[in-house]
XYZ file of C-alpha atoms in Angstrom:
319
model
C -49.168 -4.427 -9.614
C -49.449 -8.802 -9.563
C -45.563 -8.328 -10.868
C -44.507 -5.907 -9.294
C -45.693 -8.115 -5.576
C -44.419 -11.452 -7.340
C -40.719 -8.878 -8.078
C -41.041 -7.430 -5.077
C -40.960 -11.921 -3.316
C -38.630 -12.477 -5.148
C -36.362 -10.023 -4.429
C -37.041 -10.037 -0.767
C -36.593 -13.945 -0.372
C -32.976 -13.658 -2.439
C -31.982 -10.685 0.368
C -33.443 -12.989 3.122
C -30.764 -16.118 1.668
C -27.797 -13.698 1.606
C -28.475 -12.644 4.987
C -29.045 -16.037 6.070
C -25.605 -17.327 4.601
C -24.149 -13.950 5.962
C -24.943 -14.666 9.258
C -24.237 -19.206 8.476
C -20.982 -17.337 8.027
C -20.365 -15.428 10.534
C -21.222 -18.184 12.863
C -19.761 -20.658 11.250
C -16.547 -19.790 13.034
C -16.404 -21.194 16.487
C -17.414 -24.699 14.349
C -14.401 -26.843 14.508
C -14.646 -27.039 10.188
C -13.950 -23.497 9.423
C -10.633 -23.595 11.903
C -9.132 -25.711 9.804
C -9.226 -23.010 7.424
C -5.861 -21.059 7.362
C -6.766 -16.696 7.291
C -4.967 -13.721 6.207
C -5.607 -11.275 6.873
C -5.354 -8.223 3.610
C -5.918 -4.597 2.946
C -9.118 -3.377 1.111
C -10.304 0.440 0.713
C -13.381 -1.416 3.323
C -10.539 -1.799 5.740
C -8.215 -4.424 6.915
C -10.779 -8.150 6.511
C -9.523 -11.734 7.197
C -9.161 -13.654 3.230
C -8.508 -17.861 3.285
C -5.465 -18.133 2.582
C -5.657 -20.217 -0.212
C -8.840 -19.631 -1.894
C -10.575 -22.485 -3.961
C -13.862 -21.172 -5.014
C -13.459 -17.129 -6.125
C -15.058 -14.887 -7.917
C -13.801 -11.379 -10.033
C -15.779 -8.738 -10.414
C -15.487 -7.252 -13.643
C -15.119 -7.994 -16.595
C -11.500 -7.850 -16.519
C -10.703 -9.089 -13.305
C -11.780 -12.166 -14.696
C -8.303 -12.434 -16.571
C -5.885 -10.327 -14.181
C -7.010 -13.923 -11.587
C -6.179 -16.248 -14.299
C -3.637 -15.136 -15.258
C -1.704 -15.542 -11.776
C -2.665 -19.673 -11.920
C -5.988 -19.472 -11.070
C -9.475 -19.802 -12.725
C -12.891 -17.986 -11.500
C -15.436 -19.873 -10.766
C -18.973 -16.872 -11.851
C -17.020 -13.988 -13.761
C -19.260 -11.057 -15.741
C -19.157 -11.379 -18.943
C -19.770 -8.879 -22.343
C -19.854 -11.677 -25.075
C -22.667 -14.784 -25.116
C -18.924 -16.100 -25.976
C -15.563 -16.415 -24.055
C -12.667 -14.988 -25.422
C -11.066 -17.512 -27.534
C -7.535 -17.022 -25.068
C -10.283 -17.943 -22.095
C -12.640 -20.803 -23.486
C -11.345 -24.015 -22.759
C -9.675 -23.027 -19.013
C -13.286 -21.186 -18.214
C -15.109 -24.133 -19.641
C -17.118 -24.290 -16.289
C -16.868 -20.741 -15.336
C -20.084 -19.363 -14.590
C -21.002 -17.078 -16.982
C -23.283 -13.607 -14.989
C -24.192 -11.908 -17.704
C -22.645 -8.390 -17.022
C -25.328 -4.099 -15.433
C -25.072 -2.340 -13.027
C -26.013 -4.361 -9.770
C -24.292 -7.999 -9.312
C -26.490 -11.016 -10.314
C -25.817 -11.781 -6.234
C -28.264 -15.006 -6.642
C -25.728 -15.996 -9.038
C -23.110 -15.225 -6.906
C -24.719 -17.137 -3.882
C -25.342 -20.134 -5.704
C -22.208 -20.129 -7.388
C -20.944 -20.826 -2.802
C -17.365 -17.939 -3.526
C -15.156 -18.234 -0.362
C -13.527 -15.127 -1.818
C -14.734 -12.204 -4.170
C -13.141 -9.684 -5.492
C -14.101 -5.979 -7.548
C -13.155 -2.568 -8.361
C -14.764 -0.330 -5.772
C -16.051 2.307 -8.253
C -18.160 -0.511 -9.207
C -18.787 -2.780 -6.571
C -18.670 -0.531 -3.163
C -22.232 -0.020 -3.111
C -23.248 -3.900 -3.446
C -20.597 -4.028 -0.520
C -22.237 -5.734 2.498
C -24.807 -7.864 -0.080
C -21.218 -8.933 -1.493
C -19.677 -9.729 1.845
C -22.599 -11.238 3.003
C -21.691 -13.409 0.779
C -17.951 -14.246 0.792
C -15.391 -12.224 2.172
C -14.773 -9.232 -0.278
C -12.095 -7.995 -0.831
C -12.610 -3.496 -2.942
C -9.950 -3.042 -4.705
C -9.082 1.002 -6.333
C -9.638 2.389 -9.790
C -6.094 2.853 -11.881
C -5.158 3.849 -14.869
C -2.430 0.675 -15.788
C -4.000 -2.681 -15.874
C -0.714 -3.306 -13.788
C -0.929 -1.543 -11.452
C -4.688 -3.533 -11.164
C -2.554 -6.744 -11.368
C -0.328 -6.402 -9.320
C -2.717 -5.367 -6.196
C -4.163 -8.644 -6.859
C -0.770 -10.504 -6.970
C -1.068 -8.798 -3.095
C -3.933 -10.488 -1.861
C -3.100 -13.294 -3.372
C 0.447 -14.086 -1.801
C 1.334 -13.296 -5.623
C 2.970 -10.445 -6.606
C 6.463 -11.874 -7.685
C 3.714 -13.565 -10.359
C 2.680 -10.390 -10.816
C 5.597 -8.760 -12.090
C 6.780 -12.316 -14.503
C 3.472 -11.564 -15.299
C 4.566 -7.766 -17.045
C 8.063 -8.657 -17.103
C 7.464 -11.545 -20.186
C 4.773 -9.146 -21.260
C 7.151 -6.866 -21.846
C 8.936 -8.692 -23.595
C 6.731 -10.069 -26.069
C 6.282 -6.093 -26.810
C 9.102 -6.079 -27.600
C 10.624 -8.259 -29.576
C 7.134 -8.151 -31.848
C 8.275 -4.156 -31.881
C 11.333 -4.758 -33.982
C 9.609 -7.413 -35.804
C 7.160 -5.208 -37.139
C 9.418 -2.135 -37.732
C 10.724 -5.023 -40.284
C 7.012 -5.678 -42.066
C 6.297 -2.315 -42.207
C 8.633 0.387 -41.908
C 6.992 3.756 -41.905
C 4.222 1.883 -44.190
C 0.919 3.892 -41.414
C -1.037 2.063 -39.540
C -5.358 3.171 -38.320
C -7.175 1.385 -35.939
C -10.984 0.675 -36.871
C -13.514 0.006 -34.506
C -16.675 -0.284 -36.115
C -20.387 -0.160 -33.229
C -22.984 -1.061 -33.704
C -23.676 3.447 -33.003
C -20.485 4.747 -34.190
C -17.774 3.759 -35.891
C -14.564 4.428 -33.993
C -10.083 5.883 -34.858
C -8.373 4.826 -31.958
C -5.179 7.123 -31.116
C -2.620 6.936 -29.578
C -3.341 7.886 -26.377
C -6.230 5.783 -26.037
C -5.562 1.852 -23.504
C -6.194 0.599 -27.066
C -3.841 2.021 -29.478
C -1.016 3.075 -27.352
C -0.523 -1.278 -27.701
C -0.787 -0.886 -31.390
C 0.928 3.131 -32.303
C 3.622 3.367 -28.967
C 4.264 0.369 -27.704
C 4.239 -1.758 -31.180
C 4.949 1.362 -32.692
C 2.891 1.386 -35.832
C 2.653 4.725 -36.992
C 0.329 6.056 -37.109
C -1.890 8.728 -39.378
C -0.709 12.200 -38.956
C -4.224 13.575 -38.128
C -5.037 10.626 -35.666
C -1.120 10.706 -34.077
C -3.127 13.518 -32.536
C -6.121 12.391 -31.172
C -6.239 12.766 -27.742
C -8.509 9.541 -26.568
C -10.172 7.589 -29.773
C -12.398 9.820 -32.894
C -15.881 9.273 -33.126
C -16.113 9.164 -38.002
C -17.888 9.159 -41.116
C -16.754 6.507 -44.172
C -17.342 10.257 -46.332
C -14.092 11.492 -43.885
C -12.110 8.327 -43.834
C -10.455 8.782 -46.899
C -8.927 11.656 -45.453
C -6.802 9.584 -43.060
C -6.578 6.866 -46.387
C -4.109 4.815 -44.652
C -1.795 1.917 -46.154
C -3.173 -0.669 -43.655
C -6.118 -0.920 -41.707
C -6.710 -2.915 -38.929
C -10.829 -3.374 -38.419
C -12.230 -4.865 -35.364
C -16.506 -5.772 -35.288
C -17.325 -5.594 -31.949
C -19.210 -7.941 -31.130
C -21.215 -10.923 -33.726
C -24.657 -7.904 -34.154
C -26.352 -7.938 -37.241
C -25.947 -4.046 -36.640
C -22.570 -4.475 -36.862
C -22.121 -6.700 -39.887
C -24.436 -4.632 -41.319
C -22.909 -1.614 -40.947
C -19.054 -2.837 -41.948
C -21.327 -4.301 -44.824
C -22.255 -0.733 -46.044
C -18.756 0.317 -46.119
C -17.503 -1.675 -47.713
C -19.808 -2.197 -50.677
C -18.731 1.782 -51.024
C -17.159 3.447 -53.545
C -14.984 5.265 -50.846
C -13.651 2.523 -49.113
C -13.014 1.077 -52.253
C -10.786 3.635 -53.347
C -8.922 3.123 -49.518
C -5.654 2.514 -50.745
C -4.995 -0.238 -47.407
C -8.291 -2.295 -49.327
C -6.195 -1.645 -53.243
C -3.596 -3.046 -51.759
C -5.371 -5.517 -49.993
C -3.677 -4.684 -45.775
C -6.886 -4.719 -44.246
C -6.605 -7.042 -41.522
C -9.632 -8.624 -38.800
C -9.612 -9.364 -35.554
C -12.227 -10.608 -33.761
C -14.827 -8.685 -31.239
C -14.067 -10.233 -28.044
C -11.270 -11.545 -28.215
C -10.341 -7.681 -28.453
C -12.572 -6.651 -26.006
C -10.266 -6.202 -22.627
C -7.476 -5.063 -25.337
C -5.372 -2.432 -23.298
C -6.234 -3.417 -20.188
C -4.946 -7.105 -19.504
C -2.143 -8.555 -20.261
C -4.348 -11.568 -21.348
C -6.320 -9.575 -24.028
C -2.565 -7.962 -25.950
C -1.162 -11.310 -25.932
C -3.343 -12.433 -27.551
C -4.139 -9.292 -29.895
C -0.365 -9.648 -30.547
C 0.022 -12.646 -32.068
C -2.573 -11.583 -33.419
C -0.412 -8.267 -35.580
C 2.052 -9.939 -36.322
C 0.246 -12.948 -37.412
C -2.000 -10.463 -39.768
C 1.527 -8.918 -40.676
C 3.455 -11.345 -41.564
C 0.686 -13.778 -43.736
C 0.175 -10.373 -46.448
C 4.228 -9.862 -46.691
C 4.462 -13.325 -47.795
C 0.703 -12.407 -50.383
């Protein structure tokens, strides 16, 4: 009971701080200093709101929004993180970015302490918290899209960087097209399976998942016949992997936990695994977990993955 009482006081104090910040922010509109900050009106799912024309301290809620923001040339001051460390392609630019963890509810205390001048968040995740967020800083909620390109375009619209957003999309497509030709020369019609080892299960990504689409459709790596008909993903056991028996196997360990590592080690020690064609031919390509976490959902993650796949298959060919 004592802990609940203390927790209640902490929550109350946090709410008071957020409210005070919001009140001060609203009241400061009449001050001379605030009048020097240029504003522009943007359309959001919550209606038109006024935001700084050139925001300096931006927070993107969701694990993928910070990547969109950085793709447009802006380093977020704080972001939600699933893994302890940022993926390697963000490690240097995000070295001063605050990690806020990830939960069902935003870390309001961390957001408040970061003193943002703009918050961008997806409607599906943050609408329930809009009042608290907008009390801290102007908050733009954006609609959910099936295609990351449309999400990037929306964020480009917010920052007045529509042309830059289109360039990111075009540049990545050029890279995809060129990489597909290279991989076709390297692999041809040999089959490739993309397997993701997680703590509770092992998943094969089909061509209709975001991840599988990049590997098999955009990059043109031939899936095994049964996977070609998979709607999205397929949870499998070690015993059935020989039924697919791919020529090449891309393996992603979902994280660096002992549970995931032990699961994969058990697989590798199995005679079923050792008799796979890809294993016998040494066509196993290990990919980073956190680097591939946003695969299929971010131009930065996709670009990094394409480079990793190209390097893996090129090195294998040399060997």
